[in-house]
PDB file of C-alpha atoms in Angstrom:
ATOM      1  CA  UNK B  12      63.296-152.071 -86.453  1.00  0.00           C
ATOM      2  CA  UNK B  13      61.353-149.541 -88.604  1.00  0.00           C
ATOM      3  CA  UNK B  14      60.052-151.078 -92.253  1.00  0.00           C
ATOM      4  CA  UNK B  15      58.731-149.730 -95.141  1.00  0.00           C
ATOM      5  CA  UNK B  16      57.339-151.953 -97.940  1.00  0.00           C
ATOM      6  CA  UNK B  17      56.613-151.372-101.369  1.00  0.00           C
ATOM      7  CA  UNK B  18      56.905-153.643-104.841  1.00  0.00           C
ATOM      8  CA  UNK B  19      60.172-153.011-106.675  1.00  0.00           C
ATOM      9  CA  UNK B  20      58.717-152.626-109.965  1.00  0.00           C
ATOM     10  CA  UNK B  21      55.580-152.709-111.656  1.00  0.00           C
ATOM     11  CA  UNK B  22      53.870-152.446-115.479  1.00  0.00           C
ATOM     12  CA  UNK B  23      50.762-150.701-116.301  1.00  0.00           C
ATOM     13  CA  UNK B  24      49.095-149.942-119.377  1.00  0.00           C
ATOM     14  CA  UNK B  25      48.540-146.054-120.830  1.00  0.00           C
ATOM     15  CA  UNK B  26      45.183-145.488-120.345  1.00  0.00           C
ATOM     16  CA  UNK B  27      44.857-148.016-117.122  1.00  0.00           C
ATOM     17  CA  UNK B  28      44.675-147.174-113.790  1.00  0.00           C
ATOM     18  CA  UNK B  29      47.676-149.089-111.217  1.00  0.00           C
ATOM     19  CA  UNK B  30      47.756-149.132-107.800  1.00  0.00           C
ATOM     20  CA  UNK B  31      50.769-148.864-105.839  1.00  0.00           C
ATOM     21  CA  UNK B  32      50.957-150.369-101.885  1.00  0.00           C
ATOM     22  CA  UNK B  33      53.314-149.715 -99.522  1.00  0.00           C
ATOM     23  CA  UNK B  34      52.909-151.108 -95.715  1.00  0.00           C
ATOM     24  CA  UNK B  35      54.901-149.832 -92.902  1.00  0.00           C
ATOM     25  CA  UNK B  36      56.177-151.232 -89.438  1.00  0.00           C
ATOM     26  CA  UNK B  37      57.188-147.892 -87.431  1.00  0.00           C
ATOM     27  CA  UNK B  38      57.954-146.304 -84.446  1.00  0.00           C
ATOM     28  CA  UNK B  39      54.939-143.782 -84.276  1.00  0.00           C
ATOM     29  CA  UNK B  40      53.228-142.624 -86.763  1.00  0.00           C
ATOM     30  CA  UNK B  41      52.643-138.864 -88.234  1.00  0.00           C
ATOM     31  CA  UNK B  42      51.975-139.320 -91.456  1.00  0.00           C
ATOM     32  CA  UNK B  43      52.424-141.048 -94.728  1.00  0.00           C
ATOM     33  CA  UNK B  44      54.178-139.227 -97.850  1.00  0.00           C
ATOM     34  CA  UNK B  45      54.211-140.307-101.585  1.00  0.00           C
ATOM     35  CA  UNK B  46      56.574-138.475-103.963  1.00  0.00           C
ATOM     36  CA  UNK B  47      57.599-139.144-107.745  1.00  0.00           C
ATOM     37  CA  UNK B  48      60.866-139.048-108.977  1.00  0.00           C
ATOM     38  CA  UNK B  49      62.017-138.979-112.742  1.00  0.00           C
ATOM     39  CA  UNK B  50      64.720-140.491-113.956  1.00  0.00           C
ATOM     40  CA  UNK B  51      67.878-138.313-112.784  1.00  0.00           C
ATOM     41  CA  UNK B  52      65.480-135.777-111.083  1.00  0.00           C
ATOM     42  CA  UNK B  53      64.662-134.355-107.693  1.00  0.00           C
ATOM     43  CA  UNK B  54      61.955-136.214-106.062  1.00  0.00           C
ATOM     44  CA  UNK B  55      58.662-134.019-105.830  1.00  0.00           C
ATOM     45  CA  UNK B  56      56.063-134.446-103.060  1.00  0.00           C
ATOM     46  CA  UNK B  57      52.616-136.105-104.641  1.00  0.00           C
ATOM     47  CA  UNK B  58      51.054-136.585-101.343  1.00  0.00           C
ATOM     48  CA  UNK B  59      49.788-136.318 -97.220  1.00  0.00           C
ATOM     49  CA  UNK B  60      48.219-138.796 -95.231  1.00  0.00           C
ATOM     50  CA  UNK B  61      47.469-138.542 -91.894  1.00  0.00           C
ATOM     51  CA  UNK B  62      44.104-139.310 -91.156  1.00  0.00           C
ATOM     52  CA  UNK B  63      42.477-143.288 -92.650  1.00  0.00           C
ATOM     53  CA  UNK B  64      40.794-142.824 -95.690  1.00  0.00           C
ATOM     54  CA  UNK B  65      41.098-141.493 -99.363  1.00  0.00           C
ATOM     55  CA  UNK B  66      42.909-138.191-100.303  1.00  0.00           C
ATOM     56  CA  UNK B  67      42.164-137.917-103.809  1.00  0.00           C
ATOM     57  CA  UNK B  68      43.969-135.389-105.842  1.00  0.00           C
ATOM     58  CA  UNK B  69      43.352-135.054-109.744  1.00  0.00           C
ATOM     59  CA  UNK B  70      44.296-138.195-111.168  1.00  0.00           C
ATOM     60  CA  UNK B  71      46.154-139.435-108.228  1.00  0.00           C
ATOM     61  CA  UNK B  72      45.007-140.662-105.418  1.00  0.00           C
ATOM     62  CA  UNK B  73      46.074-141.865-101.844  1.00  0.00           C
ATOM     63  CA  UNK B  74      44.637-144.301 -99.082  1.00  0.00           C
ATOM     64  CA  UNK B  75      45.742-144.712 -95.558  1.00  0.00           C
ATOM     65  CA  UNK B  76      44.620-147.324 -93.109  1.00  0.00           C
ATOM     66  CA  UNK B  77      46.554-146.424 -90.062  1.00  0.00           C
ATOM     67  CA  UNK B  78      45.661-149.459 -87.954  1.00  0.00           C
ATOM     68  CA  UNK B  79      47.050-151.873 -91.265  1.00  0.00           C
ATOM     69  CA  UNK B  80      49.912-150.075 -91.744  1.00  0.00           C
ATOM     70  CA  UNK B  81      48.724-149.506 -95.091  1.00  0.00           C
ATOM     71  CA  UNK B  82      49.039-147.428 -97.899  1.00  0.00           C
ATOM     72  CA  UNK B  83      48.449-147.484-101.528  1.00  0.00           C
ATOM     73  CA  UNK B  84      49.189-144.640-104.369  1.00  0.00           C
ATOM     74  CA  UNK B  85      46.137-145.088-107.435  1.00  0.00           C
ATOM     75  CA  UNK B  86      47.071-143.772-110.383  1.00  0.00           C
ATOM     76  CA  UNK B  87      44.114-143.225-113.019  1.00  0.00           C
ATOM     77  CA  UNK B  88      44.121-142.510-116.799  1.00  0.00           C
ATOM     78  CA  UNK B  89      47.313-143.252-117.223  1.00  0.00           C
ATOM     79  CA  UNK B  90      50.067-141.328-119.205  1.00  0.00           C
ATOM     80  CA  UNK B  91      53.433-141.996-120.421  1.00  0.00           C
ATOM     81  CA  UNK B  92      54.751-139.400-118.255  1.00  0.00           C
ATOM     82  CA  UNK B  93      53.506-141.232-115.328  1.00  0.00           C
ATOM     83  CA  UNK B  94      56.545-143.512-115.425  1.00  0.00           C
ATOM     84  CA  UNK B  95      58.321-142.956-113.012  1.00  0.00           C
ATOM     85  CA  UNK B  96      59.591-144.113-109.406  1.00  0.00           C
ATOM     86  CA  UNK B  97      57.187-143.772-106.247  1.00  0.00           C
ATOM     87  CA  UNK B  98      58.639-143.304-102.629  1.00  0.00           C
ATOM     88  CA  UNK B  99      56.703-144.068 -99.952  1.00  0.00           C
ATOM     89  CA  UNK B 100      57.845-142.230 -96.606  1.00  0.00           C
ATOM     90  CA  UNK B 101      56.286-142.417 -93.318  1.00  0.00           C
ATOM     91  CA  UNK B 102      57.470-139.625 -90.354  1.00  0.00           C
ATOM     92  CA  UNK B 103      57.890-141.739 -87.213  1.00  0.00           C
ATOM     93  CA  UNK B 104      57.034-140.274 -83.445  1.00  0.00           C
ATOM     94  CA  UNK B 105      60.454-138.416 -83.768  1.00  0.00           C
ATOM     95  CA  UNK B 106      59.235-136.659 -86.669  1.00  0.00           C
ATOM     96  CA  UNK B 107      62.170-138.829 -88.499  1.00  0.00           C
ATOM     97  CA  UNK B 108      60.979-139.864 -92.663  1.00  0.00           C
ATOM     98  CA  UNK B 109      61.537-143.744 -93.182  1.00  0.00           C
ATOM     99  CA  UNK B 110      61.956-144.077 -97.109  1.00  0.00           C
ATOM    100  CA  UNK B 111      60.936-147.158 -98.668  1.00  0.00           C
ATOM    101  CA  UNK B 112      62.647-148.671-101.810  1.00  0.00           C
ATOM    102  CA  UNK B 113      60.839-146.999-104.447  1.00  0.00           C
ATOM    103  CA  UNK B 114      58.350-148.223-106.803  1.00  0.00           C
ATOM    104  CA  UNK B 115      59.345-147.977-110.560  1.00  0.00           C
ATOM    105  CA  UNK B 116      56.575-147.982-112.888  1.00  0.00           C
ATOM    106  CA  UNK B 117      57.022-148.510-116.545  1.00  0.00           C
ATOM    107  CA  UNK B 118      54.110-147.715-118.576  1.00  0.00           C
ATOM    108  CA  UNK B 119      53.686-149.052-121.625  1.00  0.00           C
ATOM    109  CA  UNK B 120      51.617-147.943-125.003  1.00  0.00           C
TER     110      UNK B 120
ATOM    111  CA  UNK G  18      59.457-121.187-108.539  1.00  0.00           C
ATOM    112  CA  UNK G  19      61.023-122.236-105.896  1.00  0.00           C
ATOM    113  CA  UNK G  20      64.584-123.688-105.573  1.00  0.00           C
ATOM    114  CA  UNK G  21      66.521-126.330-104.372  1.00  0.00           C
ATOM    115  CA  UNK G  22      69.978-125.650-106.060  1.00  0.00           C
ATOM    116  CA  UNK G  23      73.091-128.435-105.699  1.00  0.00           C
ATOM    117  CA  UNK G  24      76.290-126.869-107.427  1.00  0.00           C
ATOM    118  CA  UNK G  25      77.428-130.044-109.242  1.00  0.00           C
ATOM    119  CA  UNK G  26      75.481-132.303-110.991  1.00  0.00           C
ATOM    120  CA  UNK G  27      78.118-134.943-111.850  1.00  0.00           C
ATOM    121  CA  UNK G  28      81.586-135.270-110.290  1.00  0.00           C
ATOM    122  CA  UNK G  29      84.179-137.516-110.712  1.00  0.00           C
ATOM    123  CA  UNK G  30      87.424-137.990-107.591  1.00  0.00           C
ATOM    124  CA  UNK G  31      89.465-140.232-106.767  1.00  0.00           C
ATOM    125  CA  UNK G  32      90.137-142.095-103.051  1.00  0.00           C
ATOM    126  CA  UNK G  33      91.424-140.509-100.646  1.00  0.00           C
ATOM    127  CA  UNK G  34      90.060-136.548-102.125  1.00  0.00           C
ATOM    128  CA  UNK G  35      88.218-134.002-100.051  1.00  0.00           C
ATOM    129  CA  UNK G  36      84.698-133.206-101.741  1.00  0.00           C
ATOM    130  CA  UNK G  37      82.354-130.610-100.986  1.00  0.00           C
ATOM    131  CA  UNK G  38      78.867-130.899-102.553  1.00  0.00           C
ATOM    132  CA  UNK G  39      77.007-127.265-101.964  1.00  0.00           C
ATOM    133  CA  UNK G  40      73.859-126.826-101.853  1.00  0.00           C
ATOM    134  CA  UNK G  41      71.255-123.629-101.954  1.00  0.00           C
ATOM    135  CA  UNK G  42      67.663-122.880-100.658  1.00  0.00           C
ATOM    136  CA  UNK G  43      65.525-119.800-101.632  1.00  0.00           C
ATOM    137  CA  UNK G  44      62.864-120.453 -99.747  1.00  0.00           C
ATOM    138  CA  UNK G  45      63.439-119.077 -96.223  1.00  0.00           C
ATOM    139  CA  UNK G  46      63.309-122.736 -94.939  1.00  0.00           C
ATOM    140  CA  UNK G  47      64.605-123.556 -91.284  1.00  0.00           C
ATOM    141  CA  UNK G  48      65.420-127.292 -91.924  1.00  0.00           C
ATOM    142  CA  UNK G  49      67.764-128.565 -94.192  1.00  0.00           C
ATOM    143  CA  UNK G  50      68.819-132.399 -95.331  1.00  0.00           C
ATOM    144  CA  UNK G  51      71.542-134.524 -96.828  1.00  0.00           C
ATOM    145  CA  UNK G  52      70.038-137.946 -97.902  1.00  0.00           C
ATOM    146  CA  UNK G  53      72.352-140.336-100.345  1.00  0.00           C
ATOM    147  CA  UNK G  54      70.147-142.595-102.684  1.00  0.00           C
ATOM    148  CA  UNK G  55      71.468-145.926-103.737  1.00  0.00           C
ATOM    149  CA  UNK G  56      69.730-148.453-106.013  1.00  0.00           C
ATOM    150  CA  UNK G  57      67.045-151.182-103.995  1.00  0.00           C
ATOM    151  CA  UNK G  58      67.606-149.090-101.401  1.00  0.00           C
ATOM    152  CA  UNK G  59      65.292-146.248 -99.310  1.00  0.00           C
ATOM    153  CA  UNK G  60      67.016-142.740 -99.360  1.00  0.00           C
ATOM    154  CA  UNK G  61      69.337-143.055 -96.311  1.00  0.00           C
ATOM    155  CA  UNK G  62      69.807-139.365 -94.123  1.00  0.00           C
ATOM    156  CA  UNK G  63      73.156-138.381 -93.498  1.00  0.00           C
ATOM    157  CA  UNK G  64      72.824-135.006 -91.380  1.00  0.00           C
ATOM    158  CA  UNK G  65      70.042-132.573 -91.202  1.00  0.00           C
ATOM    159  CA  UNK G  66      70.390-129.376 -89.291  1.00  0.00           C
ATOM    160  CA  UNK G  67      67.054-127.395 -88.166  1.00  0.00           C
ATOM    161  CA  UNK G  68      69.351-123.901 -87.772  1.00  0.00           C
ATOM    162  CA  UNK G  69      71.602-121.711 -88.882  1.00  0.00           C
ATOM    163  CA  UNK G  70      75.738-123.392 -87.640  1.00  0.00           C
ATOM    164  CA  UNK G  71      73.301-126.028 -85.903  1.00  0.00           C
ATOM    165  CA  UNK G  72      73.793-129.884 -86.915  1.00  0.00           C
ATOM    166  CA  UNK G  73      71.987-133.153 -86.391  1.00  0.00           C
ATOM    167  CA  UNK G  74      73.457-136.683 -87.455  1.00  0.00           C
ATOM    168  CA  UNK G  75      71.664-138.499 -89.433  1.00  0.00           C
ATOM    169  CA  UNK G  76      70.972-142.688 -89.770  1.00  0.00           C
ATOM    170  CA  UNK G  77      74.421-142.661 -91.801  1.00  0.00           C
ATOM    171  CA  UNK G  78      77.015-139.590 -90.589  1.00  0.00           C
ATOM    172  CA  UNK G  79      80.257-141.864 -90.888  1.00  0.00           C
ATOM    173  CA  UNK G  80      82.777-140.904 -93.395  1.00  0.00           C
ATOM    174  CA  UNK G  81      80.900-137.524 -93.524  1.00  0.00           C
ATOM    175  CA  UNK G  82      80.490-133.901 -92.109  1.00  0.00           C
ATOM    176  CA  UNK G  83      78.504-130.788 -92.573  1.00  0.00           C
ATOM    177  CA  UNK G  84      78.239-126.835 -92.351  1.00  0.00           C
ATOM    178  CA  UNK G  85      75.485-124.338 -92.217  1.00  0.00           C
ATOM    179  CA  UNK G  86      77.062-120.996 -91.810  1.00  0.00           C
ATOM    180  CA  UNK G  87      74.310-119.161 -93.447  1.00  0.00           C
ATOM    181  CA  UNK G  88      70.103-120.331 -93.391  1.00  0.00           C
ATOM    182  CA  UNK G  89      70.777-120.476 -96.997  1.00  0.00           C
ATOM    183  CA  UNK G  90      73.634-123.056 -97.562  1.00  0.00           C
ATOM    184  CA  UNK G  91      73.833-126.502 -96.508  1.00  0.00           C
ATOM    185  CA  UNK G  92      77.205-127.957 -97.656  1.00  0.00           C
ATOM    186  CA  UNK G  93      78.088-131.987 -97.094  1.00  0.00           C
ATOM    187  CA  UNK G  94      81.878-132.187 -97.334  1.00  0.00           C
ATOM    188  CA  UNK G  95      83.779-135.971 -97.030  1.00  0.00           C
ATOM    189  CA  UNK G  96      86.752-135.287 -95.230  1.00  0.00           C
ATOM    190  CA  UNK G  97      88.544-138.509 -97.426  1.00  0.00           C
ATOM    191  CA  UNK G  98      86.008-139.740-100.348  1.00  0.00           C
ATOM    192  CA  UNK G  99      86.118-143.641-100.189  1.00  0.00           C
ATOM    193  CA  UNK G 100      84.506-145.545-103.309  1.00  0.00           C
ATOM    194  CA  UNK G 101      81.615-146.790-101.206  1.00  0.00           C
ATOM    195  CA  UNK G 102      80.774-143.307-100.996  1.00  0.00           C
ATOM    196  CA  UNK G 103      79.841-143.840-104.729  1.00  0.00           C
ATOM    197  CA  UNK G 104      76.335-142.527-105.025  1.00  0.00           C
ATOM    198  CA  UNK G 105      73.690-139.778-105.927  1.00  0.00           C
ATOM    199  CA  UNK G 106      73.409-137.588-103.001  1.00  0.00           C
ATOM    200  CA  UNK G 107      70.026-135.535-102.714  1.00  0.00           C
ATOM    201  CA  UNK G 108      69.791-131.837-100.288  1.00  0.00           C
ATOM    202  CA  UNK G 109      66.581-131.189 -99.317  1.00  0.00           C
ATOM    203  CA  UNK G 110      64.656-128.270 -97.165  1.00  0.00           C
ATOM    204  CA  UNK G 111      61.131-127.924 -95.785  1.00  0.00           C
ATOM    205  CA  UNK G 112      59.513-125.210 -93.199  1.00  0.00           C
ATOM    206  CA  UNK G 113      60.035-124.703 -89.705  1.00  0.00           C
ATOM    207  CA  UNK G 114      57.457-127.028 -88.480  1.00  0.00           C
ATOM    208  CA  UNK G 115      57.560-130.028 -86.183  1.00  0.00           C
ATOM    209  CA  UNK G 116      53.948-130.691 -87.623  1.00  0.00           C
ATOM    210  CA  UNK G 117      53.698-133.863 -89.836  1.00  0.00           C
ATOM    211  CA  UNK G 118      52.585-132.324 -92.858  1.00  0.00           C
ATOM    212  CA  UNK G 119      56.682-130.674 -93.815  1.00  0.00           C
ATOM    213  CA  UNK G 120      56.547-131.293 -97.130  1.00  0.00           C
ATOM    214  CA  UNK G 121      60.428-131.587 -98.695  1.00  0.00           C
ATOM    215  CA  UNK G 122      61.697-129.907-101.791  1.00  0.00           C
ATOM    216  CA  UNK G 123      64.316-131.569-103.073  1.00  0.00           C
ATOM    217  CA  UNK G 124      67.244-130.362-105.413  1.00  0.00           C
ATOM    218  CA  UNK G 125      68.120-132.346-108.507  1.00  0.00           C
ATOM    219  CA  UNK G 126      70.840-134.239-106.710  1.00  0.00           C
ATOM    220  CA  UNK G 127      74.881-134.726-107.517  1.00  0.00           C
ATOM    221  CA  UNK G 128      76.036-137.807-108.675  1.00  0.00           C
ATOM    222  CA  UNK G 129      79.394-138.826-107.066  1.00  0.00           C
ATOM    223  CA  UNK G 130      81.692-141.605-108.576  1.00  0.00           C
ATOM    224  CA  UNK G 131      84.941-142.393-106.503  1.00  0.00           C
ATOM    225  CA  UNK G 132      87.477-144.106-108.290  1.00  0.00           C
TER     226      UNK G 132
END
């Protein structure tokens, strides 16, 4: 079956930097999406990985390693607007998203 | 800015009820989604359709059916609510493109308790 991993919940520090993983079992791969989601909001698209290596993008960043299965979201700087939940979604070979869970992460003062 | 618009953000019905949740695109987008979210779980699709009074089932269709009459409107209707349909439900639309990189915008979702 298709999998998508990622921790339930996480604390971080303002100011800090956190790193979110998420690991995937699939069928196919084409491509790896993060998006952040509020509290009782829409969900709204962070990043696109398709290629290994590191997309950086302001204070966010995002790694894929294709032939792990691996992802990870790095959040620097942190802010207290930062918490939030992270989805991890990879498109399969049928073009298809598998969501994971969601990561929430609190950030404390 | 760009839209995703659901008509309800909070309803409230009772078993057995017909609901329609509506939902509203104004961004020319081709595809259109219907995902339910439900806590510790990954957002589940229900139906998608790629085209105008065209349909897809989703990973989770049961108890549930769809209508795209216009490139604009994607309603999800359930026939007979159930209280296991308790949940947020979430439309979405992206671009015409089978390439990876379709991006979803996602509207604020509506809330459904069945009692």
């Amino acid at each position: 079956g298709q999998n998508i991993d990622q921790p339930t919940e996480m604390t971080a520090t303002e100011g800090a930097i956190v790193q979110i993983n998420c690991t995937y079992q699939t069928s196919g791969f084409n491509g790896l999406f993060w998006y952040q989601q509020h509290a009782g909001e829409a969900p709204t698209f962070l990043s696109y990985n398709v290629l290994d290596g590191l997309e950086e993008k302001g204070r966010f960043s995002s790694f894929l390693s294709r032939s792990k299965g691996y992802s990870y979201l790095l959040l620097k700087e942190l802010q207290m607007k930062d918490s939030a939940s992270y989805l991890c979604a990879v498109m399969d070979s049928n073009y298809q998203l598998i969501w994971g869970a969601g990561t929430k992460l609190i950030i404390k003062p | 800015d760009v839209k995703v618009t659901q008509s309800s953000r909070y309803l409230v019905k009772r078993t057995g009820e017909k609901v329609f949740l509506e939902c509203v695109q104004d961004m020319d987008h081709e595809n259109m989604f219907w995902y339910r979210q439900d806590p510790g779980l990954g957002l589940r699709l229900i139906y998608f359709s790629y085209d105008v009074k065209m349909k897809e089932k989703g990973d989770i269709p049961e108890g549930y059916s769809v209508s795209r009459e216009k490139k604009e409107r994607f309603s999800l209707i359930l026939e007979s609510a159930s209280t296991n349909q308790t949940s947020m439900y979430l439309c979405a639309s992206s671009p015409g493109t089978t390439s990876g990189a379709n991006v979803l915008t996602f509207g604020a979702g509506s809330r459904l308790t069945v009692l």
